[in-house]
């Protein structure tokens, strides 16, 4: 120490040195005593309380901060509750899908039909064979109605057969000739399988009333002999023969026109 030291400082330094020496001497014995005597729970708690009560020791404090909560990737989604209308939605969806395919199918059929009609129209315009053209019948049942198979004067030819006793051939000639005139001259749409009643009904659409009445009388005379096994009177037959050209004559229609009329009547 220098000369400037006070006597009090010298005394304090001497005391401190003495205390350190005594503490150094006692430390081994205190450590040995602590090792021999374990601390109790109460001693530990008291020591901790003393440390916490020390104003020089830092305490604990709670702070609150605001921040955005980040959603974890592995967070499970809440379980969906079953919906009682799921079946209705599925049904409507299935019906809509079926309707869509149905509309596409109908559209395809319509296009195909238009293509066929267009093809036929082109063929007609080009002069090809007309679609749906039905040939005129050459026979009605077993009766030949071709004009070349008949005489020019059918009425007189039938009258000659009747007077020679060929009654059934005479009536057959009258009926065949009438059908041939109806088909080729009056464009009546008679078909190969038409019956007598059908021929009468078809003729009513083309013949005048007096001509239609004559054809009805002719058909009745033919049916009486063909199916009834009886012959009409000679006067009736000769009257039909004499009126044949009067009611069933006329200018023959063109074949194309006859086909058109027959096709229109059939439709």
PDB file of N, CA and C in Angstrom, residues 83-98:
ATOM      1  N   UNK A  83     -75.321 -35.934 -47.279  1.00  0.00           N
ATOM      2  CA  UNK A  83     -76.444 -35.129 -47.767  1.00  0.00           C
ATOM      3  C   UNK A  83     -77.544 -36.056 -48.264  1.00  0.00           C
ATOM      4  N   UNK A  84     -78.748 -35.821 -47.792  1.00  0.00           N
ATOM      5  CA  UNK A  84     -79.863 -36.692 -48.193  1.00  0.00           C
ATOM      6  C   UNK A  84     -80.278 -36.478 -49.634  1.00  0.00           C
ATOM      7  N   UNK A  85     -79.794 -35.396 -50.297  1.00  0.00           N
ATOM      8  CA  UNK A  85     -80.170 -35.112 -51.682  1.00  0.00           C
ATOM      9  C   UNK A  85     -79.110 -35.550 -52.683  1.00  0.00           C
ATOM     10  N   UNK A  86     -78.094 -36.262 -52.205  1.00  0.00           N
ATOM     11  CA  UNK A  86     -77.052 -36.729 -53.133  1.00  0.00           C
ATOM     12  C   UNK A  86     -77.626 -37.632 -54.207  1.00  0.00           C
ATOM     13  N   UNK A  87     -78.546 -38.520 -53.852  1.00  0.00           N
ATOM     14  CA  UNK A  87     -79.120 -39.454 -54.844  1.00  0.00           C
ATOM     15  C   UNK A  87     -79.917 -38.703 -55.895  1.00  0.00           C
ATOM     16  N   UNK A  88     -80.578 -37.598 -55.494  1.00  0.00           N
ATOM     17  CA  UNK A  88     -81.351 -36.827 -56.460  1.00  0.00           C
ATOM     18  C   UNK A  88     -80.440 -36.122 -57.455  1.00  0.00           C
ATOM     19  N   UNK A  89     -79.337 -35.577 -56.950  1.00  0.00           N
ATOM     20  CA  UNK A  89     -78.385 -34.941 -57.850  1.00  0.00           C
ATOM     21  C   UNK A  89     -77.769 -35.938 -58.813  1.00  0.00           C
ATOM     22  N   UNK A  90     -77.447 -37.121 -58.313  1.00  0.00           N
ATOM     23  CA  UNK A  90     -76.897 -38.156 -59.190  1.00  0.00           C
ATOM     24  C   UNK A  90     -77.910 -38.572 -60.251  1.00  0.00           C
ATOM     25  N   UNK A  91     -79.167 -38.677 -59.866  1.00  0.00           N
ATOM     26  CA  UNK A  91     -80.210 -39.069 -60.820  1.00  0.00           C
ATOM     27  C   UNK A  91     -80.390 -38.015 -61.910  1.00  0.00           C
ATOM     28  N   UNK A  92     -80.438 -36.743 -61.500  1.00  0.00           N
ATOM     29  CA  UNK A  92     -80.593 -35.661 -62.487  1.00  0.00           C
ATOM     30  C   UNK A  92     -79.401 -35.625 -63.429  1.00  0.00           C
ATOM     31  N   UNK A  93     -78.195 -35.853 -62.861  1.00  0.00           N
ATOM     32  CA  UNK A  93     -77.001 -35.862 -63.705  1.00  0.00           C
ATOM     33  C   UNK A  93     -77.042 -37.001 -64.724  1.00  0.00           C
ATOM     34  N   UNK A  94     -77.506 -38.181 -64.295  1.00  0.00           N
ATOM     35  CA  UNK A  94     -77.603 -39.319 -65.216  1.00  0.00           C
ATOM     36  C   UNK A  94     -78.640 -39.067 -66.301  1.00  0.00           C
ATOM     37  N   UNK A  95     -79.789 -38.478 -65.919  1.00  0.00           N
ATOM     38  CA  UNK A  95     -80.827 -38.176 -66.913  1.00  0.00           C
ATOM     39  C   UNK A  95     -80.324 -37.158 -67.927  1.00  0.00           C
ATOM     40  N   UNK A  96     -79.614 -36.151 -67.465  1.00  0.00           N
ATOM     41  CA  UNK A  96     -79.075 -35.141 -68.374  1.00  0.00           C
ATOM     42  C   UNK A  96     -78.082 -35.755 -69.346  1.00  0.00           C
ATOM     43  N   UNK A  97     -77.249 -36.650 -68.833  1.00  0.00           N
ATOM     44  CA  UNK A  97     -76.273 -37.313 -69.717  1.00  0.00           C
ATOM     45  C   UNK A  97     -76.975 -38.176 -70.758  1.00  0.00           C
ATOM     46  N   UNK A  98     -78.009 -38.928 -70.325  1.00  0.00           N
ATOM     47  CA  UNK A  98     -78.757 -39.746 -71.278  1.00  0.00           C
ATOM     48  C   UNK A  98     -79.473 -38.906 -72.313  1.00  0.00           C
TER      49      UNK A  98
END
